[in-house]
Tab-separated table of C-alpha atoms and ligand atoms in Angstrom:
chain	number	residue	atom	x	y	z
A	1	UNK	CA	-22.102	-22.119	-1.973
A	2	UNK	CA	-20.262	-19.997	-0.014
A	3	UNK	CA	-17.319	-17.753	-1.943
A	4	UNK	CA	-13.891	-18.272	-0.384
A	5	UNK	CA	-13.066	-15.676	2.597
A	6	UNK	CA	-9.697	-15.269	1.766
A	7	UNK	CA	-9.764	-13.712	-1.348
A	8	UNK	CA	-6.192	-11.454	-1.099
A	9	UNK	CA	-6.054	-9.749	-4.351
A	10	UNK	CA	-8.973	-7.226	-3.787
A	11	UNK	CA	-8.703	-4.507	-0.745
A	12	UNK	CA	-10.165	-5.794	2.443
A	13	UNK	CA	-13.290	-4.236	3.358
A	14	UNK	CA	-16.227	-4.845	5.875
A	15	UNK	CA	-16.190	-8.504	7.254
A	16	UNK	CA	-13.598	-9.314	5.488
A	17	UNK	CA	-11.050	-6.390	6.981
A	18	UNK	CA	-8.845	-7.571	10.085
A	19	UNK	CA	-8.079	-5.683	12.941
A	20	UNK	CA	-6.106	-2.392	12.436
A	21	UNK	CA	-8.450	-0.653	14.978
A	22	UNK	CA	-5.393	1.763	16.430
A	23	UNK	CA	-4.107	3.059	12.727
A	24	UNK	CA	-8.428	3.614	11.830
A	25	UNK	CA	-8.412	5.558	15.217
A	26	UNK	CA	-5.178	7.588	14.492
A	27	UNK	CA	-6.862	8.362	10.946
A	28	UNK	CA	-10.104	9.224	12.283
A	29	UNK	CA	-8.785	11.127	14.598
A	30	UNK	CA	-6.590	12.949	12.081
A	31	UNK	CA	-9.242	13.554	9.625
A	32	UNK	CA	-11.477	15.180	12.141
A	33	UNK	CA	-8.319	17.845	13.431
A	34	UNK	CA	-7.142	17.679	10.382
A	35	UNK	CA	-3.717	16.873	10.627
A	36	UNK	CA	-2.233	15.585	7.619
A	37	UNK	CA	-0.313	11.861	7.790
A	38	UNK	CA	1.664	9.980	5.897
A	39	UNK	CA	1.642	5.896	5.940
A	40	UNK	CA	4.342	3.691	5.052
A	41	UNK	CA	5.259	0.240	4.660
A	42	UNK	CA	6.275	-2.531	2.081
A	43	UNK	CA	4.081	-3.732	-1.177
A	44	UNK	CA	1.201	-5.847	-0.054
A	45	UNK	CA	0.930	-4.685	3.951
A	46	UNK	CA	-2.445	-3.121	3.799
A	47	UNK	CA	-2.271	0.997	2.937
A	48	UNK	CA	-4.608	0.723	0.461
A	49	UNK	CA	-7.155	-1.513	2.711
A	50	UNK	CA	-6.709	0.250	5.665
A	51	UNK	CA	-7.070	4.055	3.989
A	52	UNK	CA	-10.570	2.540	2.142
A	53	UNK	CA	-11.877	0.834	5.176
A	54	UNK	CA	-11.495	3.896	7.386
A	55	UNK	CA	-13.012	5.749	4.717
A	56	UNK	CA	-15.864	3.870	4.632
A	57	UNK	CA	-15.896	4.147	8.767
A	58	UNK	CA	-15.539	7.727	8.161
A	59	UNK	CA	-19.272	7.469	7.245
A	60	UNK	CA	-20.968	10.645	4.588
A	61	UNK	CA	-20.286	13.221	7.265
A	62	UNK	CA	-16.554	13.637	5.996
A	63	UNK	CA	-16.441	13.172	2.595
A	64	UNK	CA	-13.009	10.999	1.238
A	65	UNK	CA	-11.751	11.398	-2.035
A	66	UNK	CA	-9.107	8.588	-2.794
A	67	UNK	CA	-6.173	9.535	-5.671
A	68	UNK	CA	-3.816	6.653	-6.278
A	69	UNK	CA	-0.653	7.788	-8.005
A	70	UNK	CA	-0.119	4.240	-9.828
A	71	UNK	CA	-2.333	5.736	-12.266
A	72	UNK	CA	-1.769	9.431	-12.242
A	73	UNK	CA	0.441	10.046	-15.723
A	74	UNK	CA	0.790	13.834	-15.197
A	75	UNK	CA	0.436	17.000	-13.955
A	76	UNK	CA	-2.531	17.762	-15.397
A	77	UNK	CA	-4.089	14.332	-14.426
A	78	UNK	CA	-3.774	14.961	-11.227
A	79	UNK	CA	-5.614	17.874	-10.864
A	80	UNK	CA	-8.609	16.271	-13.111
A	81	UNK	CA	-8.704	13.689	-10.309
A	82	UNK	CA	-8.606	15.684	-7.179
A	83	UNK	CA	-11.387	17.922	-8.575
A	84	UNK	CA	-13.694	14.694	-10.039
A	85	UNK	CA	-12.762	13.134	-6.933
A	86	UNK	CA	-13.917	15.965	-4.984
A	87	UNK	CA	-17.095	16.897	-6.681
A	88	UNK	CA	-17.792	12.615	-7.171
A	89	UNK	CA	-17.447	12.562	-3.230
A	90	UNK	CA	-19.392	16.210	-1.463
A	91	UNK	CA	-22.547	16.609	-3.988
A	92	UNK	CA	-25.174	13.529	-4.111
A	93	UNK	CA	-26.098	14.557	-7.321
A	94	UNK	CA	-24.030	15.305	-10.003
A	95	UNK	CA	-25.759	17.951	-11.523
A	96	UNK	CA	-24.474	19.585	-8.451
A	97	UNK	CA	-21.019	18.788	-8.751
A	98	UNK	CA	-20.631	19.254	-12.105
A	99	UNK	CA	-22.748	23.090	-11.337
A	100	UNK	CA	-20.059	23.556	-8.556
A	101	UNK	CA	-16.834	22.503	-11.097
A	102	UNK	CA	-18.239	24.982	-13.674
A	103	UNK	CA	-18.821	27.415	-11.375
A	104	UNK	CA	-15.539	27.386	-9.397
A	105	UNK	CA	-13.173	26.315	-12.393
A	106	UNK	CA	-14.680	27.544	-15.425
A	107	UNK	CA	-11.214	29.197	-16.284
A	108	UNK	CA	-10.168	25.924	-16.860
A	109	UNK	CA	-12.491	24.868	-19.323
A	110	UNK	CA	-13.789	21.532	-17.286
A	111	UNK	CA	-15.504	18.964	-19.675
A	112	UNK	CA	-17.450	15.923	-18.344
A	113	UNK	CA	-17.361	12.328	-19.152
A	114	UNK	CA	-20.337	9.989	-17.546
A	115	UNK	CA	-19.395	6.922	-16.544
A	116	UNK	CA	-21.457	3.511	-16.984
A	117	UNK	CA	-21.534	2.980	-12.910
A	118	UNK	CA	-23.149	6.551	-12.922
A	119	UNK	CA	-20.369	8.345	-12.105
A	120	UNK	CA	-18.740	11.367	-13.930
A	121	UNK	CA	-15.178	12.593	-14.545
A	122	UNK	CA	-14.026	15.960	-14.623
A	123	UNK	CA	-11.064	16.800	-17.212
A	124	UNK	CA	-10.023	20.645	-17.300
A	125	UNK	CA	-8.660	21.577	-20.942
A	126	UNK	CA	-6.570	24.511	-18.904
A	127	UNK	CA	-3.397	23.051	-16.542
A	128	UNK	CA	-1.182	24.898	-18.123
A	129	UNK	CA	0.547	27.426	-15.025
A	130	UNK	CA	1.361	26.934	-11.480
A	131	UNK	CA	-1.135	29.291	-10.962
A	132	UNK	CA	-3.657	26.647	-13.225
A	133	UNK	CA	-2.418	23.914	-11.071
A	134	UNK	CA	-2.963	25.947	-7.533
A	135	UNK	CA	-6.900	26.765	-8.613
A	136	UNK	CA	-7.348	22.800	-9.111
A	137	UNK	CA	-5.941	21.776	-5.822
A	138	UNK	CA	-8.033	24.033	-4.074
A	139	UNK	CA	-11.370	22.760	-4.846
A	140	UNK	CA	-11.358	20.380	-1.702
A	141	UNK	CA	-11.160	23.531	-0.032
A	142	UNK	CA	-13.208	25.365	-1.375
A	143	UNK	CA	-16.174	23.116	-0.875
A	144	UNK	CA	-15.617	22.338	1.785
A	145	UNK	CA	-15.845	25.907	3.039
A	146	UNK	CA	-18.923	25.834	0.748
A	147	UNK	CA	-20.727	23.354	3.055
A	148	UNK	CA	-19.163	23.506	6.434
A	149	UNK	CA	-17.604	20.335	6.365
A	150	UNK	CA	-14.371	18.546	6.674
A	151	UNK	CA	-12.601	16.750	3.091
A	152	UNK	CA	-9.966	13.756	3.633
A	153	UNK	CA	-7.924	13.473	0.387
A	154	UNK	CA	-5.449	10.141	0.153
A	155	UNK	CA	-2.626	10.038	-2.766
A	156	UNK	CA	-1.446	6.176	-2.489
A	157	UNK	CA	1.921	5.498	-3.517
A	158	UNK	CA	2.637	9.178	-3.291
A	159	UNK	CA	6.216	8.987	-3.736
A	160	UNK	CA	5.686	8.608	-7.848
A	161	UNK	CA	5.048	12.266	-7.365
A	162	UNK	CA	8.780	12.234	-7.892
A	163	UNK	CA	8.399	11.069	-11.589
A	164	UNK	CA	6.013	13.368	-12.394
A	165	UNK	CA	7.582	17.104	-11.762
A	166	UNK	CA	10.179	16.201	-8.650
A	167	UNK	CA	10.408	19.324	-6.811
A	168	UNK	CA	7.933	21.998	-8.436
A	169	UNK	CA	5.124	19.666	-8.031
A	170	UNK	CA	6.362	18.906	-4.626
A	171	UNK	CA	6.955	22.583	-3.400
A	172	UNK	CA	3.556	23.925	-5.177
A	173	UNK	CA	1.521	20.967	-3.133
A	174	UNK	CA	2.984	21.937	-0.168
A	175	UNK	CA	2.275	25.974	-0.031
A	176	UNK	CA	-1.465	24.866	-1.440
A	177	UNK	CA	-1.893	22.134	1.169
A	178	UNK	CA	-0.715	24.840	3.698
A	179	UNK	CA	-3.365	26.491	3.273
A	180	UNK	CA	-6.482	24.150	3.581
A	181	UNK	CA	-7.565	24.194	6.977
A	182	UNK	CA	-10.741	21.927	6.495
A	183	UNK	CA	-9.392	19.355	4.143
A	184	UNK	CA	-6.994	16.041	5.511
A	185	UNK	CA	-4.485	14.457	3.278
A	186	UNK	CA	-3.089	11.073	3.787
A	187	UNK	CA	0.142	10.543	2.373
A	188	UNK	CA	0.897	6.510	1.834
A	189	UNK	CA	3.356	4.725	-0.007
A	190	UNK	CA	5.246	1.150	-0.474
A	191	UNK	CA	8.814	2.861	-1.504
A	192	UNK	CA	9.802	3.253	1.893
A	193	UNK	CA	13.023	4.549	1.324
A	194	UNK	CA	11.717	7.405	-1.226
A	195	UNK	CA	8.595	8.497	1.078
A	196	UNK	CA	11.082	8.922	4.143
A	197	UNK	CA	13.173	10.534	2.210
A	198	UNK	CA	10.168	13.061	1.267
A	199	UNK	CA	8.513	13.957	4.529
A	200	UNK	CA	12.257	12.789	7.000
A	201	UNK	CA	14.715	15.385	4.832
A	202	UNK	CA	15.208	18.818	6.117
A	203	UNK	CA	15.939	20.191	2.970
A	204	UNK	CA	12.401	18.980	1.159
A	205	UNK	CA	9.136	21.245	1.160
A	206	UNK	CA	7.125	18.127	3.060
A	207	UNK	CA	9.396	18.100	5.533
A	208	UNK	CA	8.061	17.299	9.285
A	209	UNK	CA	4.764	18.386	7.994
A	210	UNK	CA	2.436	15.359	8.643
A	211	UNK	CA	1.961	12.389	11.549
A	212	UNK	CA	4.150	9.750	10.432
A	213	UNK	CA	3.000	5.943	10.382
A	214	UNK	CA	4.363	2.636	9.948
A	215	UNK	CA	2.425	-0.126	8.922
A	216	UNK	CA	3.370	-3.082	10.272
A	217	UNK	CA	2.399	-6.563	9.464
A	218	UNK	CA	-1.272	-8.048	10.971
A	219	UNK	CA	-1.099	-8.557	14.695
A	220	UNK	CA	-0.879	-12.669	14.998
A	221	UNK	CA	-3.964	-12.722	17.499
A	222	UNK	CA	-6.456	-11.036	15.627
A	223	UNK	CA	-5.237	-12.886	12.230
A	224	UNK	CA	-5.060	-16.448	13.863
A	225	UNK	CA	-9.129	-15.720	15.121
A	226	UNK	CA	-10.084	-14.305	11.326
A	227	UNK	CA	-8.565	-17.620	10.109
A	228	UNK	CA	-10.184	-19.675	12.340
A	229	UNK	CA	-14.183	-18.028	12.350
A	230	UNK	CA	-13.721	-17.485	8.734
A	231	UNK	CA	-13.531	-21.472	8.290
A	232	UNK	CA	-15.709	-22.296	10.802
A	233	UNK	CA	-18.398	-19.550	8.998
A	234	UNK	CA	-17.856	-21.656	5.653
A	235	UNK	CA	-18.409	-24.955	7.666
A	236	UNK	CA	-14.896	-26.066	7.178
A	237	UNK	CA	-12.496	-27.436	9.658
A	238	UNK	CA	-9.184	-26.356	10.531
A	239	UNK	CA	-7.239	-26.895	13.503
A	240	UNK	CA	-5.421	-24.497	15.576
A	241	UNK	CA	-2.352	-26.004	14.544
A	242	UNK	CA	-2.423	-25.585	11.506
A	243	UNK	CA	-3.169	-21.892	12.137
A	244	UNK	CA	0.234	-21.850	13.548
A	245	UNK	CA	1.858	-23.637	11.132
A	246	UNK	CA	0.447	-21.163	8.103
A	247	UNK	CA	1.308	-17.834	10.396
A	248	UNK	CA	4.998	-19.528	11.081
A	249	UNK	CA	5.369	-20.246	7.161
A	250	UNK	CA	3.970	-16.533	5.889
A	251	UNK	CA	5.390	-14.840	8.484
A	252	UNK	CA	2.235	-13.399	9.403
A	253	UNK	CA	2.716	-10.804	6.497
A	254	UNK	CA	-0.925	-10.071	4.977
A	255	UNK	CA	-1.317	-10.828	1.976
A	256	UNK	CA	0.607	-13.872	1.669
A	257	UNK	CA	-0.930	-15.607	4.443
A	258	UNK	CA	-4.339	-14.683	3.275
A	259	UNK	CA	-3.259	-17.062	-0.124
A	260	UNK	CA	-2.243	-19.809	1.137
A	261	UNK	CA	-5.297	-19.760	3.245
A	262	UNK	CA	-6.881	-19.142	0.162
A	263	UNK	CA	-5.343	-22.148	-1.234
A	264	UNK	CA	-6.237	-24.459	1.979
A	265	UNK	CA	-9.377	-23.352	2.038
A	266	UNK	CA	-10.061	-24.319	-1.909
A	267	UNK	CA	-8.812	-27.546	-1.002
A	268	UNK	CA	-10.645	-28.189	2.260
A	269	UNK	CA	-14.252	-27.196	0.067
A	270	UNK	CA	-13.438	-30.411	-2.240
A	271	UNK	CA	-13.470	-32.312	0.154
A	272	UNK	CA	-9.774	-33.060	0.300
A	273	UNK	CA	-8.572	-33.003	4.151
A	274	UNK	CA	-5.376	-34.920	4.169
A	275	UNK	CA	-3.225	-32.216	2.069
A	276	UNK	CA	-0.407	-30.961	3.808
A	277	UNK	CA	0.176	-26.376	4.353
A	278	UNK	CA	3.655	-27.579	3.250
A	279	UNK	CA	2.754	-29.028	-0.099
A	280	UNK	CA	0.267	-26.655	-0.462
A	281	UNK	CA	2.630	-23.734	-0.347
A	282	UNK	CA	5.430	-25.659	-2.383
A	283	UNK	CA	2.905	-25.914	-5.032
A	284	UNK	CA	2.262	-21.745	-4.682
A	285	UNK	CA	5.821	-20.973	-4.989
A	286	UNK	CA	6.719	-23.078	-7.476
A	287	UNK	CA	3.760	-21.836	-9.851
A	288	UNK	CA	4.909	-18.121	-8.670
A	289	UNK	CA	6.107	-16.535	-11.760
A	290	UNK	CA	6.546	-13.093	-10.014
A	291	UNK	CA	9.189	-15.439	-7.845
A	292	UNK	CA	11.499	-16.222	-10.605
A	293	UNK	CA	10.801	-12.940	-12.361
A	294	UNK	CA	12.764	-11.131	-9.401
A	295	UNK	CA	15.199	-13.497	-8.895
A	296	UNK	CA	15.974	-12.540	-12.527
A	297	UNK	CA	15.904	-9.123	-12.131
A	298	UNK	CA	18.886	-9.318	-9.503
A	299	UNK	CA	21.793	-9.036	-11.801
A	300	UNK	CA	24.255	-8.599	-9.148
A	301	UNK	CA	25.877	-11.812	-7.402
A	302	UNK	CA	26.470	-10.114	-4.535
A	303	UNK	CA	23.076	-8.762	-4.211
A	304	UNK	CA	22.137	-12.760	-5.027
A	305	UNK	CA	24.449	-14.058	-2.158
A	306	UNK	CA	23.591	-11.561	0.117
A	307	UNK	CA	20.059	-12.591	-0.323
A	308	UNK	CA	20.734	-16.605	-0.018
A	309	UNK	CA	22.406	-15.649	3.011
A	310	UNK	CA	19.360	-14.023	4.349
A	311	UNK	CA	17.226	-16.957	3.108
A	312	UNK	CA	18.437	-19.029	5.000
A	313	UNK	CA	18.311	-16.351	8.045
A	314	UNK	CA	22.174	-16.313	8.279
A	315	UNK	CA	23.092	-13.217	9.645
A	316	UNK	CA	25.049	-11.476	7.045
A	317	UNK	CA	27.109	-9.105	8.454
A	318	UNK	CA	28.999	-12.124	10.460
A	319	UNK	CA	32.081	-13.175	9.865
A	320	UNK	CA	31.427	-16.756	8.924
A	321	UNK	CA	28.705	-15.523	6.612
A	322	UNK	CA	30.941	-13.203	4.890
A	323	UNK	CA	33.363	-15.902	4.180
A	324	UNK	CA	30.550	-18.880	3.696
A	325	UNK	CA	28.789	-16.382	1.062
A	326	UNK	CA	31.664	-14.762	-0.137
A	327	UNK	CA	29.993	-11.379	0.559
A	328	UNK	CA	33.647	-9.611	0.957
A	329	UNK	CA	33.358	-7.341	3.353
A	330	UNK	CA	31.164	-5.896	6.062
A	331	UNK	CA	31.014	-2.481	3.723
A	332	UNK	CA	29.978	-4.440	0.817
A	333	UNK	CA	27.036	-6.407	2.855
A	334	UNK	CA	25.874	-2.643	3.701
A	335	UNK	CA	25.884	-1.433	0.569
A	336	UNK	CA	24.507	-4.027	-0.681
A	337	UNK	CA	21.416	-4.239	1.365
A	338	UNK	CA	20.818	-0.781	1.033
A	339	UNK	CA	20.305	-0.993	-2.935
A	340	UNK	CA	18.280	-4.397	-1.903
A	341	UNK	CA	15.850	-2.486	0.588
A	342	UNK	CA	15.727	0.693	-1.889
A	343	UNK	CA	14.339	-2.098	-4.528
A	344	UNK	CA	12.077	-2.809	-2.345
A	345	UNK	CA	13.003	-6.783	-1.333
A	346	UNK	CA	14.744	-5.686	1.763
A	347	UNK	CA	12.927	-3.770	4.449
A	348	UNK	CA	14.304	-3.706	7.828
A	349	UNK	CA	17.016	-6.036	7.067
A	350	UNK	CA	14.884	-9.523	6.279
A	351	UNK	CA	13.168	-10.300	3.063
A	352	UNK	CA	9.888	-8.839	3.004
A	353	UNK	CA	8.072	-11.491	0.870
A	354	UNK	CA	8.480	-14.936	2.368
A	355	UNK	CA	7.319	-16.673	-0.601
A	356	UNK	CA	10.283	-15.071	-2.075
A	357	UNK	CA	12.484	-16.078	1.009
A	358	UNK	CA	11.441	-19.831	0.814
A	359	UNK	CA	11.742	-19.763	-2.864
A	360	UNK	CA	15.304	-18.698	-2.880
A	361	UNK	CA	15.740	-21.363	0.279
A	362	UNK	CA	15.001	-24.223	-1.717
A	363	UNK	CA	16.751	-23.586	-4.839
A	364	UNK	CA	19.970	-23.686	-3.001
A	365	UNK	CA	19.445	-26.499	-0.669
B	401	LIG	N1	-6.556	-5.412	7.467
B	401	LIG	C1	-6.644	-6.371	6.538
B	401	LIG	N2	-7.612	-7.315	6.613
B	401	LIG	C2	-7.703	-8.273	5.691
B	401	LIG	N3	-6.901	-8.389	4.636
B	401	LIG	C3	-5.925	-7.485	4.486
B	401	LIG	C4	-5.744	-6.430	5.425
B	401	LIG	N4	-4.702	-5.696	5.019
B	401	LIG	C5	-4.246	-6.265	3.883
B	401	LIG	N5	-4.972	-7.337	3.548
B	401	LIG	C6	-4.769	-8.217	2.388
B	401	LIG	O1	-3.523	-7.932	1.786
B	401	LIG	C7	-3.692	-7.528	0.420
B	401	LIG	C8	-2.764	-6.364	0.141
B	401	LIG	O2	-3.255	-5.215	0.822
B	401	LIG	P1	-3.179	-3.752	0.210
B	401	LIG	O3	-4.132	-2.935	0.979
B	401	LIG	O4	-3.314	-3.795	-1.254
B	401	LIG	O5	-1.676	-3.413	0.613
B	401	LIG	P2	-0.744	-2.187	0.188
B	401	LIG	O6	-1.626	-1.070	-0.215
B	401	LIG	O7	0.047	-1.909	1.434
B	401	LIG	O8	0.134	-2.710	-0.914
B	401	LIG	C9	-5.169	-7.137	0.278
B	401	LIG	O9	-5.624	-7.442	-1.013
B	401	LIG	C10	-5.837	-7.978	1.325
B	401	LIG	O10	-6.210	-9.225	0.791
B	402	LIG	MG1	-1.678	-0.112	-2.083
């Protein structure tokens, strides 16, 4: 029995991962000259994928040590997972790394925790300075100095770095990352708006320091032939038509499109042929509870209208929009799409999740 190709809630990896061969260039290229980038798009593009599956490209001759700031809850965390993600990543052995933590940050009073998979975390009992902070951020450095080799560090959704110590944390980063000449970072992040805002603003420490690049959504070609080989694969049948029809409905944004293929796919294996991508998807969005549960969190109606408007791909700074909507005024439509796009439903103007977009359609037809 095969399993269902189309899985979309774990990262892409291997067979599985689609295209994306210019942004793994740019990163290899980057990780080998070491200049640092940052990548940015909206929720659900393919960061995370794309930084793991270039990793994995990357091969053992650079080792990659992957922070994601979802889960870093403070300073101090931080550093513990740079340095166990360092040591986890250059030594084979652990008895090594852990040799190497104790011998570089023994001021910091590193303890060890073994994991079932056979890993090991590092927690230092000492983050208490700048200065604490400034040893721990080093260690990428200095091992890889140790061994002659290059390090590529990644902080996902590195513009939480605001919640944890805004600007100190921000300015210290900067001066240490300054000075690592063998060690890559990648800087990603789905808050557009706030990771711009970090490495696009003259007065902030990251300014115009890294390679900037947007993430755009899955070029159609190489997505239509994934869709198509990765039925054929499973002995299923789909028609190119149907291909089109999916791409049109998702937008060709990543991980939607992936689910309802996900869906079809489910459907096709029981032997059920006659099923409709249409009913398919109206089934998906109307068992959606993350749907409703944003629609909900949109307290203001003009944020609502603004957003029916652009559901049903009205353009809303138009007159007769304005007026059909009762958006007020071309200001208000602005200002109102700039709170929508800092939340994150807006990015370049349109709706960025067409489930969401097709949701909202149909409860005002
Ligand atoms: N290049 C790709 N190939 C195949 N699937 C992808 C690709 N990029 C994204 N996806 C799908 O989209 C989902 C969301 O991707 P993810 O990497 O988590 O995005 P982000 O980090 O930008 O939020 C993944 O779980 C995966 O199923
Ligand atoms: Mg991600």
């Amino acid at each position: 029995m095969n399993e269902n190709p189309f899985e979309y809630r774990l990262l892409a990896s291997g067979d599985n991962f689609i295209d994306r061969e210019r942004e793994m260039k740019i990163i290899t290229e980057c990780a080998k000259s070491g200049q640092n980038i940052t990548i940015y798009s909206p929720r659900r593009y393919g960061k995370s994928s794309l930084i793991m599956e270039s990793f994995l490209r990357l091969g053992e001759d650079i080792p990659t040590v992957y922070v994601d700031f979802n889960r870093v809850n403070s300073v101090s965390d931080l550093a513990d997972r740079v340095v166990s993600g360092t040591a986890g990543s250059v030594f084979s052995s652990f008895e090594k790394g852990i040799s190497m933590v104790k011998d570089t940050l023994l001021s910091l009073r590193p303890s060890f925790t073994p994991h079932e998979n056979g890993s090991v975390s590092v927690s230092l009992d000492m983050v208490k300075t700048e200065r604490d902070l400034e040893k721990a951020l080093h260690f990428p450095q200095i091992m890889a100095e140790k061994k002659d080799i290059k390090i590529v560090v990644a902080m996902d959704e590195f513009q939480r770095i605001n919640i944890l110590n805004g600007n100190r944390l921000e300015r210290l980063l900067r001066s240490v990352i300054q000075e690592q000449d063998r060690v890559t970072y990648i800087f990603s992040g789905s808050q557009v708006n706030m990771l711009r805002e970090i490495f696009e603003n003259g007065d902030r420490p990251f300014f115009q320091s890294t390679k900037v690049m947007k993430l755009g959504k899955l070029p159609i070609k190489p997505f239509k032939e994934y869709i198509m080989s990765s039925f054929e694969k499973t002995g299923l049948e789909l028609d190119e038509g149907t291909v089109h029809e999916i791409l049109e409905l998702t937008e060709g944004h990543p991980m939607r499109t992936k689910e309802l293929c996900f869906e079809l796919w489910n459907q096709r294996r029981a032997g059920e042929q006659t099923v409709s991508v249409k009913d398919l998807l109206d089934v998906l969005i109307t068992n959606d509870l993350y749907l409703e549960d944003t629609w909900n969190h949109i307290n203001s109606v003009l944020q609502r209208r603004t957003l029916e408007a652009l559901a049903h791909r009205e353009k809303p700074h138009s007159h007769t929009t304005i007026e059909e909507y009762g958006l007020k005024s071309n200001s208000h439509v602005q200002r109102t799409m700039k709170s929508l796009e800092r939340n994150g439903i807006l990015y370049e103007g349109e709706i960025v999740d067409p489930f969401l977009r097709l949701w909202i359609k149909r409860r005002t037809n």
